[in-house]
Amino acid sequence: MTTAQTVKVQLVRSPIGTRESHRATVRGLGLRKIGSVSELQDSPAVRGMINKISYLVKVL
């Protein structure tokens, strides 16, 4: 059995006042409120999304 690698991401800053594409990326990662945590598969696409909004999130 192979277990898929996962990455936990926490929203630490508000997306209010950021670009629309950055807000859409936050929602695409499954994050809503500040402090919310989402566990996602570790893929290049997800890593790119995290990199795009790195100033809003923290990787746990």
PDB file of N, CA and C in Angstrom:
ATOM      1  N   MET A   1       0.835  -1.181   0.000  1.00  0.00           N
ATOM      2  CA  MET A   1       0.000   0.000   0.000  1.00  0.00           C
ATOM      3  C   MET A   1       0.882   1.248   0.000  1.00  0.00           C
ATOM      4  N   THR A   2       0.614   2.124  -0.917  1.00  0.00           N
ATOM      5  CA  THR A   2       1.351   3.377  -0.950  1.00  0.00           C
ATOM      6  C   THR A   2       0.461   4.482  -0.404  1.00  0.00           C
ATOM      7  N   THR A   3       1.012   5.250   0.523  1.00  0.00           N
ATOM      8  CA  THR A   3       0.247   6.369   1.063  1.00  0.00           C
ATOM      9  C   THR A   3       0.686   7.634   0.359  1.00  0.00           C
ATOM     10  N   ALA A   4      -0.276   8.385  -0.118  1.00  0.00           N
ATOM     11  CA  ALA A   4       0.022   9.625  -0.831  1.00  0.00           C
ATOM     12  C   ALA A   4       0.569  10.647   0.144  1.00  0.00           C
ATOM     13  N   GLN A   5       1.583  11.387  -0.288  1.00  0.00           N
ATOM     14  CA  GLN A   5       2.140  12.446   0.538  1.00  0.00           C
ATOM     15  C   GLN A   5       1.118  13.565   0.650  1.00  0.00           C
ATOM     16  N   THR A   6       1.005  14.134   1.842  1.00  0.00           N
ATOM     17  CA  THR A   6       0.076  15.231   2.036  1.00  0.00           C
ATOM     18  C   THR A   6       0.817  16.419   2.631  1.00  0.00           C
ATOM     19  N   VAL A   7       0.207  17.576   2.491  1.00  0.00           N
ATOM     20  CA  VAL A   7       0.747  18.804   3.061  1.00  0.00           C
ATOM     21  C   VAL A   7      -0.403  19.543   3.729  1.00  0.00           C
ATOM     22  N   LYS A   8      -0.153  20.032   4.954  1.00  0.00           N
ATOM     23  CA  LYS A   8      -1.166  20.798   5.672  1.00  0.00           C
ATOM     24  C   LYS A   8      -0.861  22.276   5.505  1.00  0.00           C
ATOM     25  N   VAL A   9      -1.896  23.047   5.188  1.00  0.00           N
ATOM     26  CA  VAL A   9      -1.755  24.480   4.961  1.00  0.00           C
ATOM     27  C   VAL A   9      -2.736  25.205   5.872  1.00  0.00           C
ATOM     28  N   GLN A  10      -2.265  26.258   6.519  1.00  0.00           N
ATOM     29  CA  GLN A  10      -3.108  27.063   7.399  1.00  0.00           C
ATOM     30  C   GLN A  10      -3.138  28.495   6.909  1.00  0.00           C
ATOM     31  N   LEU A  11      -4.328  29.083   6.853  1.00  0.00           N
ATOM     32  CA  LEU A  11      -4.495  30.484   6.468  1.00  0.00           C
ATOM     33  C   LEU A  11      -4.169  31.356   7.677  1.00  0.00           C
ATOM     34  N   VAL A  12      -3.165  32.226   7.550  1.00  0.00           N
ATOM     35  CA  VAL A  12      -2.736  33.045   8.687  1.00  0.00           C
ATOM     36  C   VAL A  12      -2.991  34.532   8.474  1.00  0.00           C
ATOM     37  N   ARG A  13      -3.260  34.955   7.254  1.00  0.00           N
ATOM     38  CA  ARG A  13      -3.577  36.356   6.979  1.00  0.00           C
ATOM     39  C   ARG A  13      -4.844  36.428   6.146  1.00  0.00           C
ATOM     40  N   SER A  14      -5.531  37.545   6.251  1.00  0.00           N
ATOM     41  CA  SER A  14      -6.783  37.723   5.529  1.00  0.00           C
ATOM     42  C   SER A  14      -6.518  38.008   4.049  1.00  0.00           C
ATOM     43  N   PRO A  15      -7.287  37.398   3.170  1.00  0.00           N
ATOM     44  CA  PRO A  15      -7.142  37.679   1.736  1.00  0.00           C
ATOM     45  C   PRO A  15      -7.852  38.962   1.309  1.00  0.00           C
ATOM     46  N   ILE A  16      -8.492  39.671   2.248  1.00  0.00           N
ATOM     47  CA  ILE A  16      -9.153  40.930   1.907  1.00  0.00           C
ATOM     48  C   ILE A  16      -8.097  41.920   1.436  1.00  0.00           C
ATOM     49  N   GLY A  17      -8.354  42.563   0.326  1.00  0.00           N
ATOM     50  CA  GLY A  17      -7.428  43.552  -0.207  1.00  0.00           C
ATOM     51  C   GLY A  17      -6.357  42.975  -1.107  1.00  0.00           C
ATOM     52  N   THR A  18      -6.394  41.662  -1.326  1.00  0.00           N
ATOM     53  CA  THR A  18      -5.427  41.043  -2.232  1.00  0.00           C
ATOM     54  C   THR A  18      -6.055  40.917  -3.620  1.00  0.00           C
ATOM     55  N   ARG A  19      -5.249  40.484  -4.566  1.00  0.00           N
ATOM     56  CA  ARG A  19      -5.755  40.306  -5.928  1.00  0.00           C
ATOM     57  C   ARG A  19      -6.830  39.229  -5.978  1.00  0.00           C
ATOM     58  N   GLU A  20      -7.725  39.378  -6.928  1.00  0.00           N
ATOM     59  CA  GLU A  20      -8.816  38.412  -7.087  1.00  0.00           C
ATOM     60  C   GLU A  20      -8.274  37.007  -7.342  1.00  0.00           C
ATOM     61  N   SER A  21      -7.212  36.891  -8.119  1.00  0.00           N
ATOM     62  CA  SER A  21      -6.651  35.567  -8.406  1.00  0.00           C
ATOM     63  C   SER A  21      -6.069  34.930  -7.142  1.00  0.00           C
ATOM     64  N   HIS A  22      -5.541  35.741  -6.231  1.00  0.00           N
ATOM     65  CA  HIS A  22      -5.003  35.212  -4.982  1.00  0.00           C
ATOM     66  C   HIS A  22      -6.131  34.745  -4.071  1.00  0.00           C
ATOM     67  N   ARG A  23      -7.231  35.493  -4.051  1.00  0.00           N
ATOM     68  CA  ARG A  23      -8.393  35.072  -3.266  1.00  0.00           C
ATOM     69  C   ARG A  23      -8.963  33.769  -3.820  1.00  0.00           C
ATOM     70  N   ALA A  24      -8.986  33.641  -5.119  1.00  0.00           N
ATOM     71  CA  ALA A  24      -9.487  32.407  -5.738  1.00  0.00           C
ATOM     72  C   ALA A  24      -8.569  31.232  -5.410  1.00  0.00           C
ATOM     73  N   THR A  25      -7.282  31.490  -5.319  1.00  0.00           N
ATOM     74  CA  THR A  25      -6.327  30.437  -4.974  1.00  0.00           C
ATOM     75  C   THR A  25      -6.551  29.972  -3.533  1.00  0.00           C
ATOM     76  N   VAL A  26      -6.805  30.920  -2.641  1.00  0.00           N
ATOM     77  CA  VAL A  26      -7.094  30.568  -1.247  1.00  0.00           C
ATOM     78  C   VAL A  26      -8.308  29.653  -1.187  1.00  0.00           C
ATOM     79  N   ARG A  27      -9.365  30.012  -1.907  1.00  0.00           N
ATOM     80  CA  ARG A  27     -10.570  29.181  -1.920  1.00  0.00           C
ATOM     81  C   ARG A  27     -10.304  27.838  -2.584  1.00  0.00           C
ATOM     82  N   GLY A  28      -9.454  27.840  -3.616  1.00  0.00           N
ATOM     83  CA  GLY A  28      -9.112  26.601  -4.305  1.00  0.00           C
ATOM     84  C   GLY A  28      -8.378  25.621  -3.414  1.00  0.00           C
ATOM     85  N   LEU A  29      -7.655  26.145  -2.441  1.00  0.00           N
ATOM     86  CA  LEU A  29      -6.963  25.279  -1.482  1.00  0.00           C
ATOM     87  C   LEU A  29      -7.887  24.806  -0.364  1.00  0.00           C
ATOM     88  N   GLY A  30      -9.131  25.282  -0.375  1.00  0.00           N
ATOM     89  CA  GLY A  30     -10.098  24.841   0.625  1.00  0.00           C
ATOM     90  C   GLY A  30     -10.025  25.610   1.923  1.00  0.00           C
ATOM     91  N   LEU A  31      -9.474  26.814   1.888  1.00  0.00           N
ATOM     92  CA  LEU A  31      -9.337  27.627   3.091  1.00  0.00           C
ATOM     93  C   LEU A  31     -10.438  28.680   3.119  1.00  0.00           C
ATOM     94  N   ARG A  32     -11.002  28.910   4.295  1.00  0.00           N
ATOM     95  CA  ARG A  32     -12.072  29.893   4.440  1.00  0.00           C
ATOM     96  C   ARG A  32     -11.668  30.973   5.420  1.00  0.00           C
ATOM     97  N   LYS A  33     -11.752  30.672   6.703  1.00  0.00           N
ATOM     98  CA  LYS A  33     -11.472  31.665   7.732  1.00  0.00           C
ATOM     99  C   LYS A  33      -9.998  31.633   8.123  1.00  0.00           C
ATOM    100  N   ILE A  34      -9.538  32.710   8.750  1.00  0.00           N
ATOM    101  CA  ILE A  34      -8.181  32.741   9.273  1.00  0.00           C
ATOM    102  C   ILE A  34      -8.058  31.646  10.326  1.00  0.00           C
ATOM    103  N   GLY A  35      -6.994  30.880  10.243  1.00  0.00           N
ATOM    104  CA  GLY A  35      -6.773  29.773  11.174  1.00  0.00           C
ATOM    105  C   GLY A  35      -7.265  28.447  10.643  1.00  0.00           C
ATOM    106  N   SER A  36      -8.009  28.451   9.540  1.00  0.00           N
ATOM    107  CA  SER A  36      -8.494  27.192   8.994  1.00  0.00           C
ATOM    108  C   SER A  36      -7.340  26.413   8.378  1.00  0.00           C
ATOM    109  N   VAL A  37      -7.411  25.098   8.508  1.00  0.00           N
ATOM    110  CA  VAL A  37      -6.354  24.205   8.034  1.00  0.00           C
ATOM    111  C   VAL A  37      -6.932  23.271   6.990  1.00  0.00           C
ATOM    112  N   SER A  38      -6.169  23.043   5.940  1.00  0.00           N
ATOM    113  CA  SER A  38      -6.580  22.133   4.883  1.00  0.00           C
ATOM    114  C   SER A  38      -5.443  21.157   4.616  1.00  0.00           C
ATOM    115  N   GLU A  39      -5.776  19.878   4.502  1.00  0.00           N
ATOM    116  CA  GLU A  39      -4.779  18.853   4.205  1.00  0.00           C
ATOM    117  C   GLU A  39      -4.960  18.432   2.748  1.00  0.00           C
ATOM    118  N   LEU A  40      -3.920  18.622   1.960  1.00  0.00           N
ATOM    119  CA  LEU A  40      -4.002  18.392   0.524  1.00  0.00           C
ATOM    120  C   LEU A  40      -2.917  17.434   0.071  1.00  0.00           C
ATOM    121  N   GLN A  41      -3.120  16.821  -1.087  1.00  0.00           N
ATOM    122  CA  GLN A  41      -2.085  15.978  -1.671  1.00  0.00           C
ATOM    123  C   GLN A  41      -0.908  16.846  -2.101  1.00  0.00           C
ATOM    124  N   ASP A  42       0.281  16.345  -1.861  1.00  0.00           N
ATOM    125  CA  ASP A  42       1.490  17.096  -2.210  1.00  0.00           C
ATOM    126  C   ASP A  42       1.804  16.864  -3.682  1.00  0.00           C
ATOM    127  N   SER A  43       1.365  17.817  -4.523  1.00  0.00           N
ATOM    128  CA  SER A  43       1.601  17.728  -5.963  1.00  0.00           C
ATOM    129  C   SER A  43       2.207  19.041  -6.435  1.00  0.00           C
ATOM    130  N   PRO A  44       2.813  19.046  -7.604  1.00  0.00           N
ATOM    131  CA  PRO A  44       3.370  20.300  -8.119  1.00  0.00           C
ATOM    132  C   PRO A  44       2.338  21.408  -8.261  1.00  0.00           C
ATOM    133  N   ALA A  45       1.101  21.053  -8.599  1.00  0.00           N
ATOM    134  CA  ALA A  45       0.050  22.064  -8.746  1.00  0.00           C
ATOM    135  C   ALA A  45      -0.261  22.709  -7.401  1.00  0.00           C
ATOM    136  N   VAL A  46      -0.389  21.904  -6.358  1.00  0.00           N
ATOM    137  CA  VAL A  46      -0.681  22.434  -5.023  1.00  0.00           C
ATOM    138  C   VAL A  46       0.499  23.246  -4.522  1.00  0.00           C
ATOM    139  N   ARG A  47       1.714  22.775  -4.761  1.00  0.00           N
ATOM    140  CA  ARG A  47       2.904  23.523  -4.350  1.00  0.00           C
ATOM    141  C   ARG A  47       2.954  24.887  -5.042  1.00  0.00           C
ATOM    142  N   GLY A  48       2.567  24.936  -6.294  1.00  0.00           N
ATOM    143  CA  GLY A  48       2.532  26.203  -7.013  1.00  0.00           C
ATOM    144  C   GLY A  48       1.502  27.155  -6.441  1.00  0.00           C
ATOM    145  N   MET A  49       0.344  26.609  -6.041  1.00  0.00           N
ATOM    146  CA  MET A  49      -0.686  27.440  -5.431  1.00  0.00           C
ATOM    147  C   MET A  49      -0.215  27.995  -4.088  1.00  0.00           C
ATOM    148  N   ILE A  50       0.450  27.147  -3.303  1.00  0.00           N
ATOM    149  CA  ILE A  50       0.979  27.594  -2.010  1.00  0.00           C
ATOM    150  C   ILE A  50       2.039  28.662  -2.218  1.00  0.00           C
ATOM    151  N   ASN A  51       2.887  28.470  -3.218  1.00  0.00           N
ATOM    152  CA  ASN A  51       3.941  29.447  -3.502  1.00  0.00           C
ATOM    153  C   ASN A  51       3.351  30.790  -3.919  1.00  0.00           C
ATOM    154  N   LYS A  52       2.250  30.754  -4.643  1.00  0.00           N
ATOM    155  CA  LYS A  52       1.619  31.985  -5.123  1.00  0.00           C
ATOM    156  C   LYS A  52       1.087  32.828  -3.974  1.00  0.00           C
ATOM    157  N   ILE A  53       0.563  32.189  -2.958  1.00  0.00           N
ATOM    158  CA  ILE A  53      -0.015  32.928  -1.831  1.00  0.00           C
ATOM    159  C   ILE A  53       0.773  32.665  -0.545  1.00  0.00           C
ATOM    160  N   SER A  54       2.068  32.518  -0.665  1.00  0.00           N
ATOM    161  CA  SER A  54       2.917  32.181   0.478  1.00  0.00           C
ATOM    162  C   SER A  54       2.857  33.214   1.599  1.00  0.00           C
ATOM    163  N   TYR A  55       2.517  34.457   1.260  1.00  0.00           N
ATOM    164  CA  TYR A  55       2.435  35.508   2.263  1.00  0.00           C
ATOM    165  C   TYR A  55       1.134  35.457   3.061  1.00  0.00           C
ATOM    166  N   LEU A  56       0.212  34.586   2.657  1.00  0.00           N
ATOM    167  CA  LEU A  56      -1.072  34.445   3.359  1.00  0.00           C
ATOM    168  C   LEU A  56      -1.171  33.153   4.159  1.00  0.00           C
ATOM    169  N   VAL A  57      -0.328  32.169   3.844  1.00  0.00           N
ATOM    170  CA  VAL A  57      -0.480  30.849   4.449  1.00  0.00           C
ATOM    171  C   VAL A  57       0.803  30.404   5.149  1.00  0.00           C
ATOM    172  N   LYS A  58       0.633  29.359   5.974  1.00  0.00           N
ATOM    173  CA  LYS A  58       1.756  28.724   6.641  1.00  0.00           C
ATOM    174  C   LYS A  58       1.630  27.236   6.394  1.00  0.00           C
ATOM    175  N   VAL A  59       2.735  26.588   6.033  1.00  0.00           N
ATOM    176  CA  VAL A  59       2.741  25.137   5.826  1.00  0.00           C
ATOM    177  C   VAL A  59       3.064  24.478   7.161  1.00  0.00           C
ATOM    178  N   LEU A  60       2.190  23.573   7.591  1.00  0.00           N
ATOM    179  CA  LEU A  60       2.381  22.907   8.880  1.00  0.00           C
ATOM    180  C   LEU A  60       3.106  21.592   8.721  1.00  0.00           C
TER     181      LEU A  60
END
